[in-house]
Coordinates of C-alpha atoms and ligand atoms in Angstrom, one line a residue:
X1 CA -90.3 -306.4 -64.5
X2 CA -93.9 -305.2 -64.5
X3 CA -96.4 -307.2 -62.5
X4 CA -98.5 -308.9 -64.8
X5 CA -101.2 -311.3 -64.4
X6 CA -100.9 -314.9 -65.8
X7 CA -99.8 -318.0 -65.1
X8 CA -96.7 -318.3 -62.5
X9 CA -94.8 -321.0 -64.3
X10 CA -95.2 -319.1 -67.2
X11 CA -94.0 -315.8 -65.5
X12 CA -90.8 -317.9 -63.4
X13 CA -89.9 -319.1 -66.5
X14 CA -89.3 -316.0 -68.0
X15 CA -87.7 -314.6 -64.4
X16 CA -85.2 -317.9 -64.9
X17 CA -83.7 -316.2 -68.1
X18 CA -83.3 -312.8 -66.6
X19 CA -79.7 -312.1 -65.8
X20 CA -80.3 -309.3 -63.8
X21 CA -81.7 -311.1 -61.3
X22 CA -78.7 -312.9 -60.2
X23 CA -76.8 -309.8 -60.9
X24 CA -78.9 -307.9 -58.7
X25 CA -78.5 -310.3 -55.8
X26 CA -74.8 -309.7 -56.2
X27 CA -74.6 -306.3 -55.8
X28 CA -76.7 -306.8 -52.5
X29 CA -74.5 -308.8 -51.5
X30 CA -71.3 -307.0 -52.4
X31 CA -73.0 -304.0 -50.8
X32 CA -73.7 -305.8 -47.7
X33 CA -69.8 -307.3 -47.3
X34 CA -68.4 -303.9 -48.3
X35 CA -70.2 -302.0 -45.1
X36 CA -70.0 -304.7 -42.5
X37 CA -66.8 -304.0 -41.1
X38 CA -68.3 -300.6 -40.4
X39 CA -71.8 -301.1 -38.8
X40 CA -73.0 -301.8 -35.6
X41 CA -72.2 -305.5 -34.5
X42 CA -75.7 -306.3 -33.6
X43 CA -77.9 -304.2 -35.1
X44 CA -79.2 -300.7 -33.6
X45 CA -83.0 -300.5 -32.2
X46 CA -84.3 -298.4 -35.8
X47 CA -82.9 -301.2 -37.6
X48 CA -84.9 -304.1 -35.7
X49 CA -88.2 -301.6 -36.3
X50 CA -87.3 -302.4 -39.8
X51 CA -88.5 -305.7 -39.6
X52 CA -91.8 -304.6 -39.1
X53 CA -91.8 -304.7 -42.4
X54 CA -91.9 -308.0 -43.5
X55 CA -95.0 -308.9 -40.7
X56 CA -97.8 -308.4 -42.8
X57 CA -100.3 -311.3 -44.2
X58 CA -99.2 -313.8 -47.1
X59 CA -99.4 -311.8 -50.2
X60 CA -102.3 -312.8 -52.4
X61 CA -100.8 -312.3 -55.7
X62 CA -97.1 -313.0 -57.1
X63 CA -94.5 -310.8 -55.8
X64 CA -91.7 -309.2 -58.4
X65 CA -88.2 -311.3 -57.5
X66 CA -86.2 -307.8 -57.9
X67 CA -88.8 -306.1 -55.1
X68 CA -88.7 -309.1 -53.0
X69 CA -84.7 -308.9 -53.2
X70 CA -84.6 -305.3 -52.6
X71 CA -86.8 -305.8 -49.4
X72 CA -84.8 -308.3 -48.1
X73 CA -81.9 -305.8 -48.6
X74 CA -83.1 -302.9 -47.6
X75 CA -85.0 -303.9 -44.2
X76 CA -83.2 -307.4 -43.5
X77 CA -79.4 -306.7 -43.6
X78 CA -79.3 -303.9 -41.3
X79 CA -81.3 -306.3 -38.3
X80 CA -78.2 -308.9 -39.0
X81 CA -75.4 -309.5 -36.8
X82 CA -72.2 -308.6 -38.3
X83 CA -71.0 -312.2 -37.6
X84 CA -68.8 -311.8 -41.3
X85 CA -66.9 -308.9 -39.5
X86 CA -63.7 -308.7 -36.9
X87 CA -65.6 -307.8 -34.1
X88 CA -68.0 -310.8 -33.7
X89 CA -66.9 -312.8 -30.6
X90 CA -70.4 -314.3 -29.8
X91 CA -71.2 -318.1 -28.8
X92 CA -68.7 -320.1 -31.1
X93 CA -69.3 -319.0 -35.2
X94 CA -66.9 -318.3 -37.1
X95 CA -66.8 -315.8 -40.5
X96 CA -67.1 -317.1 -43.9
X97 CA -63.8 -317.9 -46.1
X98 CA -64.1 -315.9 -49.7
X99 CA -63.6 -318.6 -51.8
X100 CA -66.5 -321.0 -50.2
X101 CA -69.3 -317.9 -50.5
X102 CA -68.1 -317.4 -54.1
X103 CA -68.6 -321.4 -54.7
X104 CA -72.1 -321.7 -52.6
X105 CA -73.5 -319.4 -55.1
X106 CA -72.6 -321.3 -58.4
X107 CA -73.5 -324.5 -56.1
X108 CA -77.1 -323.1 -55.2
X109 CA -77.6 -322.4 -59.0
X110 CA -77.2 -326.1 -59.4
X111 CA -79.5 -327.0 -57.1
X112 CA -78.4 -330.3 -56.3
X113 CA -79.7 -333.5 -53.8
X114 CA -77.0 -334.7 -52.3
X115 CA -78.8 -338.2 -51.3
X116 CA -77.4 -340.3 -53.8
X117 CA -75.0 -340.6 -56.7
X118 CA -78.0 -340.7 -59.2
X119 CA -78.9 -337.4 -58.3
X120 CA -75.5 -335.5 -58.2
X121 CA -71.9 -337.5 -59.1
X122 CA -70.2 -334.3 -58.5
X123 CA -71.4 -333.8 -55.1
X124 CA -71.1 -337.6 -54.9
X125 CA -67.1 -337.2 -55.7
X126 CA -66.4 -334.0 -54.1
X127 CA -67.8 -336.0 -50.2
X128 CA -65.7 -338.7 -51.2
X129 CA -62.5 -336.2 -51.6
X130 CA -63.6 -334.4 -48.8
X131 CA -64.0 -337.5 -46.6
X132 CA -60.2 -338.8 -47.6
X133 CA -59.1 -334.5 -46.6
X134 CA -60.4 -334.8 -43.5
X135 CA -59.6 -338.0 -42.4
X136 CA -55.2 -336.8 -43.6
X137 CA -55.9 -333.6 -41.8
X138 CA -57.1 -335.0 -38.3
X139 CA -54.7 -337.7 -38.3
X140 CA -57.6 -340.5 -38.3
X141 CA -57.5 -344.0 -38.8
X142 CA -57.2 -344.9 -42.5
X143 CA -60.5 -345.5 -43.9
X144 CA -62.6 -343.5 -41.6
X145 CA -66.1 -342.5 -43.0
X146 CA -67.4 -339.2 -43.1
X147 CA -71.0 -337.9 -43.3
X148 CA -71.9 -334.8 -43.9
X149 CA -74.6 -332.8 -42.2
X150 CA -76.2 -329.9 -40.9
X151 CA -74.0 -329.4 -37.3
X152 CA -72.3 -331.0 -34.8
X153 CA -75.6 -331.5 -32.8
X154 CA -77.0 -333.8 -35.7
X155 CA -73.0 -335.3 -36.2
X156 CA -73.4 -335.9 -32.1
X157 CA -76.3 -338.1 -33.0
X158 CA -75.4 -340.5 -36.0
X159 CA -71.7 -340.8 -33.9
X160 CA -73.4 -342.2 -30.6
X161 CA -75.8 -344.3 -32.7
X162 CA -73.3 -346.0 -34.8
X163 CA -71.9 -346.8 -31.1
X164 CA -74.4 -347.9 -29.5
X165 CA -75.5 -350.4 -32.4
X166 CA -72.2 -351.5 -32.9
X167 CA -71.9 -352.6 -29.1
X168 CA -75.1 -354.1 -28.8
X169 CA -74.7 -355.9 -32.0
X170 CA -71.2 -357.1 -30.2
X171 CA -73.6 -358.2 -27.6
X172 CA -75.3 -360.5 -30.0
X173 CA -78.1 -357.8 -30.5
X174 CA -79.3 -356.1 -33.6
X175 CA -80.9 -353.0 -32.5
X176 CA -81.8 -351.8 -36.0
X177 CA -84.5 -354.1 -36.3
X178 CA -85.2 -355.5 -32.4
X179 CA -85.2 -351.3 -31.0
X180 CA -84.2 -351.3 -27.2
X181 CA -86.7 -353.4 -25.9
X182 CA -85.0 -355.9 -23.8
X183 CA -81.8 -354.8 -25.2
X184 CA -78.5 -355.6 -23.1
X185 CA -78.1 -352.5 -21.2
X186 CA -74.9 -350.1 -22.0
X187 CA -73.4 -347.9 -19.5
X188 CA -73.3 -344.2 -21.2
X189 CA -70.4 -342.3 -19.9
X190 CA -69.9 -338.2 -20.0
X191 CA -68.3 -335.9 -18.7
X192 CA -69.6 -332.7 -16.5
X193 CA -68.7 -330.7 -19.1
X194 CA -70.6 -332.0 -21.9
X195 CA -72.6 -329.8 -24.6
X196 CA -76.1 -330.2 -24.0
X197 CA -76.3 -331.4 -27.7
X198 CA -75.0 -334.5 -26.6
X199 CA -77.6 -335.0 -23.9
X200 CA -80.2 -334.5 -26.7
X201 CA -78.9 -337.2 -28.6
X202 CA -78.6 -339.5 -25.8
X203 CA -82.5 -338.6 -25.0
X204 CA -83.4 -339.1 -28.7
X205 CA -81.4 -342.1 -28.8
X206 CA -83.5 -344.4 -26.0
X207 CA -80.5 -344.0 -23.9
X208 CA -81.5 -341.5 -21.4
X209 CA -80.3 -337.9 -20.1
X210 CA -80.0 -338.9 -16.6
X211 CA -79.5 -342.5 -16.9
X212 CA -75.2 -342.3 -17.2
X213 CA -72.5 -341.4 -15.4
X214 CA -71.2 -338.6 -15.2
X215 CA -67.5 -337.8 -14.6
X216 CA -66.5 -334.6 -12.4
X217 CA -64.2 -332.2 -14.4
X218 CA -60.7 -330.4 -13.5
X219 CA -60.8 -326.7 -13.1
X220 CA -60.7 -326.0 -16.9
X221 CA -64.0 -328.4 -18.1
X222 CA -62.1 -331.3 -18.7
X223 CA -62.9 -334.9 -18.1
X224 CA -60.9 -336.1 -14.6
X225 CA -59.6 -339.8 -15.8
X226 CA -59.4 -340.6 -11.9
X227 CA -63.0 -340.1 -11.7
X228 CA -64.2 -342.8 -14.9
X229 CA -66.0 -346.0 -14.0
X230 CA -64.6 -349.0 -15.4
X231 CA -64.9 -349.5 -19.2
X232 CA -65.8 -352.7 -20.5
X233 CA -67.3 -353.9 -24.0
X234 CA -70.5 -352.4 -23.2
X235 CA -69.2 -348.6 -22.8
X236 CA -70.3 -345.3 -24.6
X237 CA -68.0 -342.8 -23.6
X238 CA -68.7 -339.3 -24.8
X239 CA -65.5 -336.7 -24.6
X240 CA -64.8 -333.8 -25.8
X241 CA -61.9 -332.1 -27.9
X242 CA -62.8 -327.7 -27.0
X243 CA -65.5 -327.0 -23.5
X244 CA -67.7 -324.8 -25.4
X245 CA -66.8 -322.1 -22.6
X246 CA -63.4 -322.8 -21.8
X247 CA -62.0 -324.1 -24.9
X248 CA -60.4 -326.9 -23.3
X249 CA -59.7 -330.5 -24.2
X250 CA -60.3 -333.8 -22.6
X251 CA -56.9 -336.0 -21.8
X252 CA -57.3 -338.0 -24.8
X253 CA -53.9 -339.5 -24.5
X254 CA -54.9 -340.9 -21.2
X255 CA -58.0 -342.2 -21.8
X256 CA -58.7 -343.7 -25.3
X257 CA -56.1 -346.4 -25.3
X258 CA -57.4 -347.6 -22.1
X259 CA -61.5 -347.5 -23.5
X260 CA -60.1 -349.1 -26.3
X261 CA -58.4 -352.2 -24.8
X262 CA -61.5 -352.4 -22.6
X263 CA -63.5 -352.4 -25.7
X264 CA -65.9 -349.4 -25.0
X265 CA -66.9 -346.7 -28.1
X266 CA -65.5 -343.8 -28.0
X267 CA -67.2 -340.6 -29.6
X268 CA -65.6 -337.3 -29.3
X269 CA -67.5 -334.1 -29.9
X270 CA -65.2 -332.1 -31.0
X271 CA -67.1 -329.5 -32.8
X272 CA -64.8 -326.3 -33.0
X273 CA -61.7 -328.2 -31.2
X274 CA -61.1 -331.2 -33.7
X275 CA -59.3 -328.5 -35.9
X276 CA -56.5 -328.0 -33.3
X277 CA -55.3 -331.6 -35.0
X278 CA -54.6 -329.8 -38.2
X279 CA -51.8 -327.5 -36.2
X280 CA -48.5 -329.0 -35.7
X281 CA -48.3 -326.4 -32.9
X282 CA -51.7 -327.3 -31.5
X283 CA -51.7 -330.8 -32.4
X284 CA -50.7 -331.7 -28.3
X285 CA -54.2 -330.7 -27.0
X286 CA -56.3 -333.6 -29.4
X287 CA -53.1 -336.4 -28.7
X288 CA -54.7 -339.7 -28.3
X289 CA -58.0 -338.5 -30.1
X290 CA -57.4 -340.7 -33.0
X291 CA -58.1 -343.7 -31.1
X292 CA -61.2 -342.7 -30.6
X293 CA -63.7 -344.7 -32.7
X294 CA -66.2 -342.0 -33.5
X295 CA -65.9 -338.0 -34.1
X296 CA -68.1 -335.0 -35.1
X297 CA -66.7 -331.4 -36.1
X298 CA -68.4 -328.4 -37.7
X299 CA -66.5 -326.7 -40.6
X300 CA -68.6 -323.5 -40.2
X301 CA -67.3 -322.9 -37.0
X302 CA -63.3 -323.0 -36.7
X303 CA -63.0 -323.7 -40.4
X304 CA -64.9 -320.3 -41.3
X305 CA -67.4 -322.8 -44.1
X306 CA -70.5 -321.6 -44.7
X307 CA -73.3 -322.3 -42.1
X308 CA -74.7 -326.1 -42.3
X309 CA -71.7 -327.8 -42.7
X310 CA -71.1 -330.7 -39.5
X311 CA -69.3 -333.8 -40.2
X312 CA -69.3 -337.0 -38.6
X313 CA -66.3 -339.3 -38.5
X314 CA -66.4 -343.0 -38.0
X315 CA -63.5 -345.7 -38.1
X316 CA -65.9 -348.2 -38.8
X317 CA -67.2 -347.5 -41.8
X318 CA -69.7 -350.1 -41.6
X319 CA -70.9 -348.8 -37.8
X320 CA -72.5 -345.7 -39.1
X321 CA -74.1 -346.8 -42.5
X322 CA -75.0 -349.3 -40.4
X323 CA -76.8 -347.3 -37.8
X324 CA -78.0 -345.0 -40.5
X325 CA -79.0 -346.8 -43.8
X326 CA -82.4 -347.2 -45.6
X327 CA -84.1 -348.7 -48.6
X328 CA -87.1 -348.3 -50.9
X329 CA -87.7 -349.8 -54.2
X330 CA -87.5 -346.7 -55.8
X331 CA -83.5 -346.7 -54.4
X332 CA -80.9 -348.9 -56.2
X333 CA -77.8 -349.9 -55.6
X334 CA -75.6 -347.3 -57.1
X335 CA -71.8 -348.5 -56.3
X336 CA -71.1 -345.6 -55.5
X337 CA -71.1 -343.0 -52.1
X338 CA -74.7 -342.2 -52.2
X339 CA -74.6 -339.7 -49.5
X340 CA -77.4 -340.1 -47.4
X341 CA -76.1 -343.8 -46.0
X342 CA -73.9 -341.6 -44.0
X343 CA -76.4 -339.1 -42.5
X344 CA -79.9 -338.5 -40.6
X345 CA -81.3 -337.3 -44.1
X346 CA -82.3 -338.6 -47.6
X347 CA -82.6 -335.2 -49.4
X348 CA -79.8 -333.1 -48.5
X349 CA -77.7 -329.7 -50.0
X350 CA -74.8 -330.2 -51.3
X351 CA -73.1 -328.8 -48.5
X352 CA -69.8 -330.9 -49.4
X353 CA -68.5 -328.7 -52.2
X354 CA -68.5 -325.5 -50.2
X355 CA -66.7 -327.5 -47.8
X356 CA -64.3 -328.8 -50.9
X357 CA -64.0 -325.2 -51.9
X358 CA -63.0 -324.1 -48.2
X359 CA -60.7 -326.6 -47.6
X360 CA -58.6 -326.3 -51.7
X361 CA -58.9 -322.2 -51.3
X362 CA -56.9 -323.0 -47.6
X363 CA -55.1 -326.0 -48.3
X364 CA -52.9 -327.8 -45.8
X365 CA -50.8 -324.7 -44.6
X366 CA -53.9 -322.5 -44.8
X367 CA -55.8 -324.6 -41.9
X368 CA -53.2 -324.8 -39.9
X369 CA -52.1 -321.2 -40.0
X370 CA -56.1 -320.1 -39.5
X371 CA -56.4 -322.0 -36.4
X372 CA -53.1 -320.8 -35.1
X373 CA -54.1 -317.6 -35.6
X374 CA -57.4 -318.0 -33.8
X375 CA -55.7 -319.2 -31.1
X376 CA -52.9 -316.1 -31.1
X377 CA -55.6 -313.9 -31.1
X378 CA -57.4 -315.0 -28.2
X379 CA -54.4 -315.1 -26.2
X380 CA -53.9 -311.5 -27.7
X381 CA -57.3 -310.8 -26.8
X382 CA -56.9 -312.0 -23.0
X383 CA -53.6 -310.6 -22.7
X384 CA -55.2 -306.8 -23.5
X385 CA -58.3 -307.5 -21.0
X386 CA -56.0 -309.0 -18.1
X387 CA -53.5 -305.6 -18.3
X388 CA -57.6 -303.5 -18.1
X389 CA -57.8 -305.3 -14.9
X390 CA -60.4 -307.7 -16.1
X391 CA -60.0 -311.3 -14.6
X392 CA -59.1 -314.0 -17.1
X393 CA -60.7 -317.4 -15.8
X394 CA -59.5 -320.2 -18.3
X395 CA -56.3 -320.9 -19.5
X396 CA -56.7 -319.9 -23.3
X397 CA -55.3 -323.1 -25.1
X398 CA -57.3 -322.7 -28.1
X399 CA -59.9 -319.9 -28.6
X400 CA -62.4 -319.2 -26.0
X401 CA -61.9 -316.4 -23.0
X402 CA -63.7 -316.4 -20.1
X403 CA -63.9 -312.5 -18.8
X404 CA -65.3 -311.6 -15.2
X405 CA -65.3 -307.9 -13.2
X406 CA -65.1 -309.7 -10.3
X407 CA -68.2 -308.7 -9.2
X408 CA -71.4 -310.5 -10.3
X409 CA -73.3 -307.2 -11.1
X410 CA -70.5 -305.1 -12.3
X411 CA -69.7 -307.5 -15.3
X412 CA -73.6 -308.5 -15.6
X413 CA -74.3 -304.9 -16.5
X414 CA -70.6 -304.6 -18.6
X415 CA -71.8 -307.5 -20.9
X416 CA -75.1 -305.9 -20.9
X417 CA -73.3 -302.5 -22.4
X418 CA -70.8 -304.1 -24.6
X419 CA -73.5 -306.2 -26.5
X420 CA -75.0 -302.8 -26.5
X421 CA -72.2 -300.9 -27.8
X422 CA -72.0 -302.2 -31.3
X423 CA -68.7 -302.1 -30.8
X424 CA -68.3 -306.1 -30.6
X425 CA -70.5 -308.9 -29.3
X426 CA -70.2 -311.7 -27.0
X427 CA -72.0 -314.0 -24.9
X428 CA -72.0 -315.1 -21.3
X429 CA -72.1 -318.3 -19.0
X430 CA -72.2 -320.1 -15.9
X431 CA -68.6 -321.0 -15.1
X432 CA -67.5 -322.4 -11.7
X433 CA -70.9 -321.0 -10.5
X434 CA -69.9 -317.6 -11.6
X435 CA -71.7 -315.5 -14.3
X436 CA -68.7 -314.4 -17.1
X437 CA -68.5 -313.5 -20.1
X438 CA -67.5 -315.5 -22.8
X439 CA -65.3 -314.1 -25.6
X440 CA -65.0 -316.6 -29.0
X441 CA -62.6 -316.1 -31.2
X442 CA -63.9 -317.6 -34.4
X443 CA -63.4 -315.6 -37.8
X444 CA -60.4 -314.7 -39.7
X445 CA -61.7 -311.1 -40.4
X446 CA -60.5 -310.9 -36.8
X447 CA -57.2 -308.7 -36.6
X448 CA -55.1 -306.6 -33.8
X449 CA -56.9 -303.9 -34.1
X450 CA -60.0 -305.5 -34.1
X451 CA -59.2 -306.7 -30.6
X452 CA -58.0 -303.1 -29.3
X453 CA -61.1 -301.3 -30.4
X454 CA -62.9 -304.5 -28.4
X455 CA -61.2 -304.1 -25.3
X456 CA -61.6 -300.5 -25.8
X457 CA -65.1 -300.8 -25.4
X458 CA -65.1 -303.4 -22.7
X459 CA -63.1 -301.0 -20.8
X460 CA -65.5 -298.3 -21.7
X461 CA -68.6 -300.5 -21.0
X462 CA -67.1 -301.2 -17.3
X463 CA -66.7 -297.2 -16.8
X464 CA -70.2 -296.7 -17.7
X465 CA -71.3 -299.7 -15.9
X466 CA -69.9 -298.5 -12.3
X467 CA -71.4 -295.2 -12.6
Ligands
LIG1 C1 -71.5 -325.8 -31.3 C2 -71.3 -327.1 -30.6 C3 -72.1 -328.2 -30.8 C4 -73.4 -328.1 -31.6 O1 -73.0 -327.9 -32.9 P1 -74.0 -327.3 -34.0 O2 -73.1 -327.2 -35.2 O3 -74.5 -326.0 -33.4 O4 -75.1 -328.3 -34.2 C5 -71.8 -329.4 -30.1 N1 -70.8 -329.4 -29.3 C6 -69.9 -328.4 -29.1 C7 -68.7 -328.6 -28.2 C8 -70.2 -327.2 -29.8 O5 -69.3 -326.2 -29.6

């Protein structure tokens, strides 16, 4: 299209009807999945020199959509991480499952708000489904409540305040509309092994980073029951279902029928491990979860959804609109799910159907078998590094490996090399005081030989590194 001056909404108009638009941006898109397996896993120096590119002053005039795209294409995929490909094992992602991409287009093209029924009774319907899925596949009280939302740091956040309204309102105090101000004071239990999202609620939430007790953890992250306080009816107790370095799971079975005769709220963060429940064969690491009485999970990390996709899970249904409601005069009443009752936001995506989408192109068998698999492949993964002479540190129960030298410099300057390498990618952390690295298995792109040519390179990398 030639650049022509004149009115913009005139001019978008026209670029609305162009089918080669949306044409266009398939083809970068198909050209993009087609050579990710092959490139660099985090992109090469030239390619982040690219980006120099798109540093340059707000444009003064209207831009041609087909240029822009082109741009975008040309200079911004190659500075991506190849998170969609097998060789991505960085912090806990996860790839993207076919059939959800495929459906997030069609759904962007609808442009919907997912805020209330009024504005969208197919997203309205499709979070209902979703919510009634998700509750079968985790094994959760009948009738749980779902929201839907951007991650499990936001989920983290409307779980612990639906708790801590509904005890104080047990307590005779309506915290909605009095705020914490001379509020009966709850005791906010966590384990040592927390994610820090959950501190960032609690500080959001009036309740305090420091002011709780914390609970020391066993030798893999999880929560030691001998080391609780007693519960009672004013108890928020945070667990966790996967240590976001360890993979591993609080004793659920253990503690939540005891919380739950003393009365106290559980939430569980369970943001990549909650799908261990939808494995008969991993099913034994969440036992007990479902007592809980709160839960938040991501689909874009185990479940390979799209990015933006957390979910929080409530039994009472009435705790988290509850804690999470509001009104205007412009709202009414629909009868229906309006959407945002269940979340921090009014307007929203309709991040629900590409959730939908994930979970019909999968179905049942299909979740189970891609969290097994995950799993396999870690302990696959560990298995390779342990015979290199790498140390394994965790027991791999789900899908995180924790990788050391044995030697704080030695596997500093490895990771250093690896992430370097292109080869494959993955983080580090603090673990038992120790620096490691800190393999995730996440994606389903991931296969054998994926993790061969990895350990390949960490081999390689540790070579290099002692030279
Ligand atoms: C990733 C993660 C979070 C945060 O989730 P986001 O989706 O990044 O907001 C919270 N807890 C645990 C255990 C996690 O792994």
């Amino acid at each position: 299209m030639k650049k022509e001056k004149g009115k913009i909404s005139a001019i978008m108009r026209e670029q609305a009807l162009d089918k080669g638009l949306l044409e266009k941006a398939g083809r970068c898109a198909q050209d993009y999945l087609d050579s990710v397996l092959d490139r660099p896993v985090f992109p090469e120096e030239k390619d982040l020199e690219g980006l120099v590119e798109f540093r340059h002053a707000l444009p003064e005039e209207p831009g041609d959509p087909g240029e822009i795209l082109d741009r975008l294409h040309r200079f911004g995929s190659p500075a991506t991480v190849a998170q969609v490909g097998g060789r991505y094992f960085g912090f806990v992602n996860g790839g993207v499952v076919p059939a959800s991409l495929a459906v997030k287009w069609l759904v962007d093209s609808w442009d919907q708000n997912a805020a209330l029924y009024a504005m969208s009774p197919i997203v309205s319907v499709l979070e209902e489904v979703c919510e009634g899925w998700l509750v079968d596949l985790f094994g959760l009280p009948e009738g749980s409540a779902a929201g839907f939302i951007g991650g499990s740091a936001t989920a983290n956040l409307c779980g612990i305040a639906a708790g801590r309204d509904h005890l104080l309102a047990q307590c005779g105090w309506e915290a909605s509309s009095k705020g914490l101000f001379g509020a009966p004071e709850l005791k906010v239990v966590v384990g040592d092994g927390a994610h820090a999202t959950v501190f960032k609620a609690l500080s959001i939430l009036g309740l305090g980073r420091e002011r709780l007790v914390r609970v020391p953890t066993d030798g893999q992250g999880r929560l030691r029951p001998d080391g609780l306080p007693a519960l009672d009816e004013r108890t928020l107790l945070i667990l966790q279902a996967g240590n976001v370095s360890s993979g591993a799971f609080d004793p659920f079975a253990e503690i939540c029928p005891w919380a739950r005769k003393a009365g106290a709220w559980v939430h569980i963060d369970g943001a990549f491990g909650l799908w261990a429940a939808a494995s008969a064969r991993l099913r034994h690491l969440t036992a007990g979860m479902e007592l809980a009485d709160s839960w938040s999970v991501d689909a874009h990390k185990t479940l390979n959804a799209p990015y933006d996709s957390g979910i929080v899970l409530c039994r009472r249904r009435e705790a988290l609109t509850g804690a999470l409601q509001m009104s205007g005069s412009y709202i009414a009443p629909s009868g229906h799910r309006d959407g945002m009752h269940y979340t921090l936001d009014m307007s929203r995506r309709a991040r629900a159907v590409e959730l939908w989408a994930c979970l019909a192109a999968l179905g049942r068998r299909g979740v189970a078998e891609l969290v097994e698999d995950l799993h396999d492949k870690a302990v696959l993964f560990a298995h390779a590094l342990a015979r290199e002479g790498f140390h394994i540190l965790n027991e791999v129960c789900f899908n995180q490996v924790l990788v050391s030298c044995g030697d704080l410099r030695l596997t500093e300057r490895t990771l250093a090399l690896v992430q370097g390498s292109g080869e494959c990618w993955c983080g580090s952390a603090q673990w038992d005081g120790e620096f490691v690295m800190r393999v995730s298995v996440c994606s389903y792109r991931t296969t054998a030989e994926d993790i061969e040519r990895s350990v390949r390179a960490f081999v390689r990398a540790r070579e290099e590194a002692r030279l």
